[in-house]
């Protein structure tokens, strides 16, 4: 296929020696789409990668004074948020266009390996509720967790509720914890999700694990919203 | 509870598109109201999507956690909801709905011109005989009105009618006109994000994408603007429109700018054809003039407007007409500098002196959230100059405008597009002329062909 799998425009494929021997992969983007993902280049907030100064950001400070104090060590992300990635992710997870996730495979693995290679970390994807799973057929966080190369365990379940993206920040911070434990919590955990917006979802999940014996919990997300 | 056949008849739907509770749906299945069809079917080792018929690379594997297997799903028609191999499509096999027979459905009391009447008769005949017909009518010939007679006749026989077009803008523009013309008929407009969703109307106005949900539904299928993007180049949409027809169905194609394929079919006499070369107000089409601007590309790259445009704006015959300014790309519209826009202010003031100059100039493009509002504001003359990409090339009518195209030789402006753009000018009987100017730095074949096509149509009109 010589069209971009996202925008459908024909790719300007300059034939090279490599294309002769390794035919191009079916799932790939054109140059213009591939360069539209906003890569995070600065660390920003050392704890959550919010792109505002290099000190701990006000959001994190606020979390540390709440009931969720010290449940989440840190968050690392690959991209920041813009209209392009918003629409791309919407097509991927809400429309259920599974193949679009493949694009992140390499970069997401590298991100994970860079930050979580030294200890025996387990990847725990943020689950969907059963209802949501019936609707979508796949969990984008589990797809990302597959890319990490780490052992993946599903120890969390989720009660059905409103979509996080439809809630306000205050509402999110005070909302009831929708997660519950399914099995034994690993000692070293990296929570995997597609987006870190306020950090509420990840902290809810982290708290459940922390209360059940996890020692160190970090998060690895695709986007820092 | 009874299940209303009108909601489901003539459709192939995913389970989530059928708003029935699980027990009710189960009951419907037991009563054999629905037939199950595999979402992805296999034929001779090749997989196909049962909704849009895509195959090959359009079908990609998904590690489905619903059925715990990896199977194919269709990416081609995913905008309409995902079809995957572990799901079924449901086709209505219950009782056929009774569509009402209308004695006199049409409330439109306008009068057709002689030439419109000829085409209207031909369309009417084709609808009665379930035939195909291509109606070629120039921009502003009054195509919609020509359809009323035939649609009236179909509704009198209790037939189901669909008017499909590639563009959602066009659907939105047509809906109020049809409501007015057929006040007692259930009419629904379907497009991405439309308020109507059920598709249970006897008369359906829809984008061609929406036809994917229908299966053997219509006695009459009218496709407006067959030459428009994306219909003309998308085999999925041709498949969808074929599938939406009943076995005996009249197909009417409308266009102002037939493409090569249609021209060939006309020449070979394989497609019955009727031609209306004259606008309904009887005036010829405005013929575009070309103005060469040296250094045009450089100027645009710098984010400023060419001098030629400003001189033209200065010298226009009727400086109170609104201006449609076409640009080849969105990026270009965004990159125009502030002082380039402010150079347009005095001209905008001349068109409309009440508002402040800033609000008189606006840009619009396909992904624009306020697109509908802006187009409406332009129509209400609240905006004097609108900078647009090709999205406003067709289907929209503004009574009194002049048209300018910057970089008319750009690839996005093909012959059909340029003819359509030129056709925006001189639409109203009160102001039946208008200026159309191509600004360019070296002519393209498409530009020449467009001018020739317009001159040809005007010659044909003079012969009448």
CSV table of N, CA and C in Angstrom, one decimal, chain A residues 1-12 24-37 79 84 88 99-104, chain B residues 75:
chain,number,residue,atom,x,y,z
A,1,UNK,N,0.8,-1.2,0.0
A,1,UNK,CA,0.0,0.0,0.0
A,1,UNK,C,0.9,1.2,0.0
A,2,UNK,N,0.6,2.1,-1.0
A,2,UNK,CA,1.5,3.3,-1.0
A,2,UNK,C,0.8,4.5,-0.5
A,3,UNK,N,-0.3,4.3,0.2
A,3,UNK,CA,-1.0,5.5,0.7
A,3,UNK,C,-0.7,5.5,2.2
A,4,UNK,N,-0.7,6.7,2.8
A,4,UNK,CA,-0.6,6.9,4.2
A,4,UNK,C,-1.8,6.3,4.9
A,5,UNK,N,-1.5,5.5,5.9
A,5,UNK,CA,-2.7,4.8,6.5
A,5,UNK,C,-3.5,5.7,7.4
A,6,UNK,N,-3.1,6.9,7.6
A,6,UNK,CA,-4.0,7.8,8.3
A,6,UNK,C,-4.7,8.8,7.5
A,7,UNK,N,-4.0,9.6,6.6
A,7,UNK,CA,-4.6,10.6,5.9
A,7,UNK,C,-5.0,10.1,4.5
A,8,UNK,N,-4.5,9.0,4.1
A,8,UNK,CA,-4.9,8.4,2.8
A,8,UNK,C,-4.2,9.0,1.6
A,9,UNK,N,-3.4,10.0,1.8
A,9,UNK,CA,-2.7,10.6,0.7
A,9,UNK,C,-1.6,9.7,0.2
A,10,UNK,N,-1.4,9.7,-1.1
A,10,UNK,CA,-0.3,8.8,-1.5
A,10,UNK,C,1.1,9.3,-0.9
A,11,UNK,N,1.9,8.3,-0.6
A,11,UNK,CA,3.2,8.6,0.0
A,11,UNK,C,4.2,8.8,-1.1
A,12,UNK,N,5.0,9.8,-0.9
A,12,UNK,CA,6.1,10.0,-1.9
A,12,UNK,C,7.2,9.0,-1.6
A,24,UNK,N,8.0,-2.3,1.8
A,24,UNK,CA,7.5,-1.4,2.8
A,24,UNK,C,6.4,-2.1,3.7
A,25,UNK,N,6.5,-1.8,5.0
A,25,UNK,CA,5.4,-2.3,5.8
A,25,UNK,C,4.1,-1.8,5.5
A,26,UNK,N,3.1,-2.6,5.7
A,26,UNK,CA,1.7,-2.2,5.3
A,26,UNK,C,1.2,-1.0,6.1
A,27,UNK,N,1.6,-1.0,7.3
A,27,UNK,CA,1.1,0.0,8.2
A,27,UNK,C,2.1,1.1,8.4
A,28,UNK,N,2.0,2.2,7.7
A,28,UNK,CA,2.9,3.3,7.9
A,28,UNK,C,2.3,4.6,7.5
A,29,UNK,N,2.9,5.7,7.9
A,29,UNK,CA,2.3,7.0,7.7
A,29,UNK,C,3.1,7.7,6.6
A,30,UNK,N,2.6,8.8,6.1
A,30,UNK,CA,3.3,9.6,5.2
A,30,UNK,C,4.2,10.5,6.0
A,31,UNK,N,5.1,11.2,5.3
A,31,UNK,CA,6.1,12.0,6.1
A,31,UNK,C,5.4,13.1,6.9
A,32,UNK,N,4.4,13.7,6.2
A,32,UNK,CA,3.8,14.9,6.8
A,32,UNK,C,3.0,14.5,8.1
A,33,UNK,N,2.3,13.3,8.0
A,33,UNK,CA,1.6,12.8,9.2
A,33,UNK,C,2.6,12.4,10.3
A,34,UNK,N,3.6,11.7,9.9
A,34,UNK,CA,4.6,11.2,10.9
A,34,UNK,C,5.3,12.3,11.6
A,35,UNK,N,5.5,13.4,10.9
A,35,UNK,CA,6.2,14.5,11.6
A,35,UNK,C,5.2,15.4,12.4
A,36,UNK,N,3.9,15.1,12.4
A,36,UNK,CA,3.0,16.0,13.1
A,36,UNK,C,2.8,15.6,14.5
A,37,UNK,N,3.4,14.4,14.9
A,37,UNK,CA,3.3,14.1,16.4
A,37,UNK,C,4.3,15.0,17.2
A,79,UNK,N,4.7,12.1,23.9
A,79,UNK,CA,4.3,13.3,23.1
A,79,UNK,C,3.5,14.3,24.0
A,84,UNK,N,-3.6,17.4,16.1
A,84,UNK,CA,-3.3,16.3,15.3
A,84,UNK,C,-3.4,15.0,16.1
A,88,UNK,N,-5.9,11.8,16.0
A,88,UNK,CA,-5.4,10.5,15.7
A,88,UNK,C,-5.8,9.5,16.8
A,99,UNK,N,-5.1,-0.7,14.0
A,99,UNK,CA,-3.8,-0.7,13.3
A,99,UNK,C,-3.0,0.6,13.5
A,100,UNK,N,-3.8,1.7,13.8
A,100,UNK,CA,-3.1,3.0,14.0
A,100,UNK,C,-2.1,2.9,15.2
A,101,UNK,N,-2.4,2.1,16.2
A,101,UNK,CA,-1.6,2.0,17.4
A,101,UNK,C,-0.2,1.5,17.0
A,102,UNK,N,-0.1,0.7,16.0
A,102,UNK,CA,1.2,0.1,15.6
A,102,UNK,C,2.3,1.1,15.4
A,103,UNK,N,1.9,2.3,15.0
A,103,UNK,CA,2.8,3.4,14.7
A,103,UNK,C,3.7,3.7,15.9
A,104,UNK,N,3.2,3.5,17.1
A,104,UNK,CA,3.9,3.9,18.3
A,104,UNK,C,4.8,2.8,18.8
B,75,UNK,N,-10.8,-1.1,7.7
B,75,UNK,CA,-10.4,0.2,8.0
B,75,UNK,C,-11.0,1.2,7.0
